Amino acid sequence: MGAVAGAVLWPRLTQPGDTHGAARVEVSGPAEVAVGERAAFVLDHSDVTSWVWELPDGRFVSGRRRVVLTPRGAGRARVVVRATTTDGAPLVTTHHLRVTP
C-alpha cells in the first residue's frame, strides 16, 4: 500500500519529448562514422523559437541548423538538441552515433 500511495502522490518526473502539439525537433545525420571522419548533423524543426546542440566533444552550439564534428575516439556518442517551442515548452531529441576505429 505504501508504494502504491507514493506512486500516486508523487508527480511523474519525465524528460521533455521531441514533440509538443505541432512543435517538433528531429536530427538527421549518420548513424555510424569512423574516427577522424567529419560528420554533419542537421536539425529539422517546426514551431520552435530557440535551440542548442550538445555535442559529444563537450561543445554547445546555439541557433545553427547544421553542425559538423570529427570524432577523435571510437565508441558510442550522442548528439542532443534541446529546444523551446513558441509557447515556451521544452523539447529534446537525441541522435545516437557509433564511432568505429
CSV table of C-alpha atoms in Angstrom, one decimal:
chain,number,residue,atom,x,y,z
A,1,MET,CA,0.0,0.0,0.0
A,2,GLY,CA,2.8,2.5,0.8
A,3,ALA,CA,4.4,2.0,-2.6
A,4,VAL,CA,1.1,2.5,-4.4
A,5,ALA,CA,0.3,5.6,-2.4
A,6,GLY,CA,3.7,7.0,-3.1
A,7,ALA,CA,3.4,6.4,-6.8
A,8,VAL,CA,0.0,8.2,-6.8
A,9,LEU,CA,1.1,11.2,-4.6
A,10,TRP,CA,4.5,11.9,-6.3
A,11,PRO,CA,4.3,13.6,-9.7
A,12,ARG,CA,6.0,11.8,-12.6
A,13,LEU,CA,9.4,13.2,-13.4
A,14,THR,CA,9.9,12.9,-17.1
A,15,GLN,CA,12.2,14.4,-19.7
A,16,PRO,CA,10.7,16.5,-22.5
A,17,GLY,CA,10.0,14.7,-25.7
A,18,ASP,CA,10.7,15.7,-29.3
A,19,THR,CA,7.1,16.9,-30.0
A,20,HIS,CA,4.7,19.2,-28.2
A,21,GLY,CA,1.5,19.9,-30.1
A,22,ALA,CA,2.5,20.9,-33.6
A,23,ALA,CA,6.1,21.7,-32.4
A,24,ARG,CA,8.8,19.1,-33.1
A,25,VAL,CA,12.6,18.7,-33.4
A,26,GLU,CA,14.5,16.0,-35.3
A,27,VAL,CA,18.2,15.5,-36.0
A,28,SER,CA,19.3,13.8,-39.2
A,29,GLY,CA,22.9,12.5,-39.7
A,30,PRO,CA,24.9,9.4,-39.9
A,31,ALA,CA,24.4,6.5,-37.5
A,32,GLU,CA,28.0,5.4,-37.9
A,33,VAL,CA,31.2,7.3,-38.7
A,34,ALA,CA,34.9,6.4,-38.5
A,35,VAL,CA,37.4,8.1,-36.2
A,36,GLY,CA,38.7,11.3,-37.9
A,37,GLU,CA,35.9,11.4,-40.4
A,38,ARG,CA,33.8,14.6,-40.5
A,39,ALA,CA,30.1,14.1,-39.8
A,40,ALA,CA,27.3,16.6,-40.4
A,41,PHE,CA,24.1,16.8,-38.5
A,42,VAL,CA,21.0,18.8,-39.5
A,43,LEU,CA,18.1,19.9,-37.3
A,44,ASP,CA,14.6,19.8,-38.8
A,45,HIS,CA,12.1,21.7,-36.7
A,46,SER,CA,8.7,23.4,-36.6
A,47,ASP,CA,7.2,25.9,-34.1
A,48,VAL,CA,10.5,26.2,-32.2
A,49,THR,CA,12.0,29.6,-31.2
A,50,SER,CA,15.4,28.6,-30.0
A,51,TRP,CA,17.7,25.5,-29.6
A,52,VAL,CA,21.1,24.4,-28.5
A,53,TRP,CA,23.2,21.4,-29.7
A,54,GLU,CA,25.0,19.4,-27.0
A,55,LEU,CA,27.9,17.7,-28.9
A,56,PRO,CA,29.9,14.7,-27.7
A,57,ASP,CA,33.1,16.7,-27.5
A,58,GLY,CA,31.6,19.0,-24.9
A,59,ARG,CA,30.7,21.9,-27.1
A,60,PHE,CA,27.4,23.7,-27.1
A,61,VAL,CA,26.2,25.3,-30.3
A,62,SER,CA,23.2,27.6,-30.3
A,63,GLY,CA,20.9,28.6,-33.1
A,64,ARG,CA,22.5,26.7,-36.0
A,65,ARG,CA,20.6,24.3,-38.1
A,66,ARG,CA,23.7,22.3,-39.1
A,67,VAL,CA,26.7,21.3,-37.1
A,68,VAL,CA,29.8,19.3,-38.0
A,69,LEU,CA,32.0,17.2,-35.7
A,70,THR,CA,35.1,15.0,-36.2
A,71,PRO,CA,35.2,12.1,-33.7
A,72,ARG,CA,38.7,11.6,-32.1
A,73,GLY,CA,38.0,8.2,-30.5
A,74,ALA,CA,35.9,5.0,-31.1
A,75,GLY,CA,32.8,4.1,-29.2
A,76,ARG,CA,29.2,5.4,-28.9
A,77,ALA,CA,28.3,9.0,-28.8
A,78,ARG,CA,25.1,11.2,-28.6
A,79,VAL,CA,24.2,14.4,-30.3
A,80,VAL,CA,21.5,16.1,-28.3
A,81,VAL,CA,19.3,19.1,-29.3
A,82,ARG,CA,17.4,21.0,-26.6
A,83,ALA,CA,14.8,23.4,-27.9
A,84,THR,CA,12.0,25.7,-26.7
A,85,THR,CA,8.6,25.9,-28.5
A,86,THR,CA,6.8,29.1,-29.5
A,87,ASP,CA,4.6,28.6,-26.3
A,88,GLY,CA,7.6,28.0,-24.0
A,89,ALA,CA,7.6,24.2,-23.7
A,90,PRO,CA,10.9,22.4,-23.7
A,91,LEU,CA,11.7,19.8,-26.4
A,92,VAL,CA,14.7,17.4,-26.6
A,93,THR,CA,15.9,14.9,-29.2
A,94,THR,CA,18.9,12.6,-29.2
A,95,HIS,CA,20.7,11.2,-32.2
A,96,HIS,CA,22.9,8.1,-31.4
A,97,LEU,CA,26.1,7.7,-33.2
A,98,ARG,CA,28.6,4.8,-33.4
A,99,VAL,CA,32.2,5.7,-34.0
A,100,THR,CA,34.4,3.0,-35.5
A,101,PRO,CA,38.2,2.8,-35.3
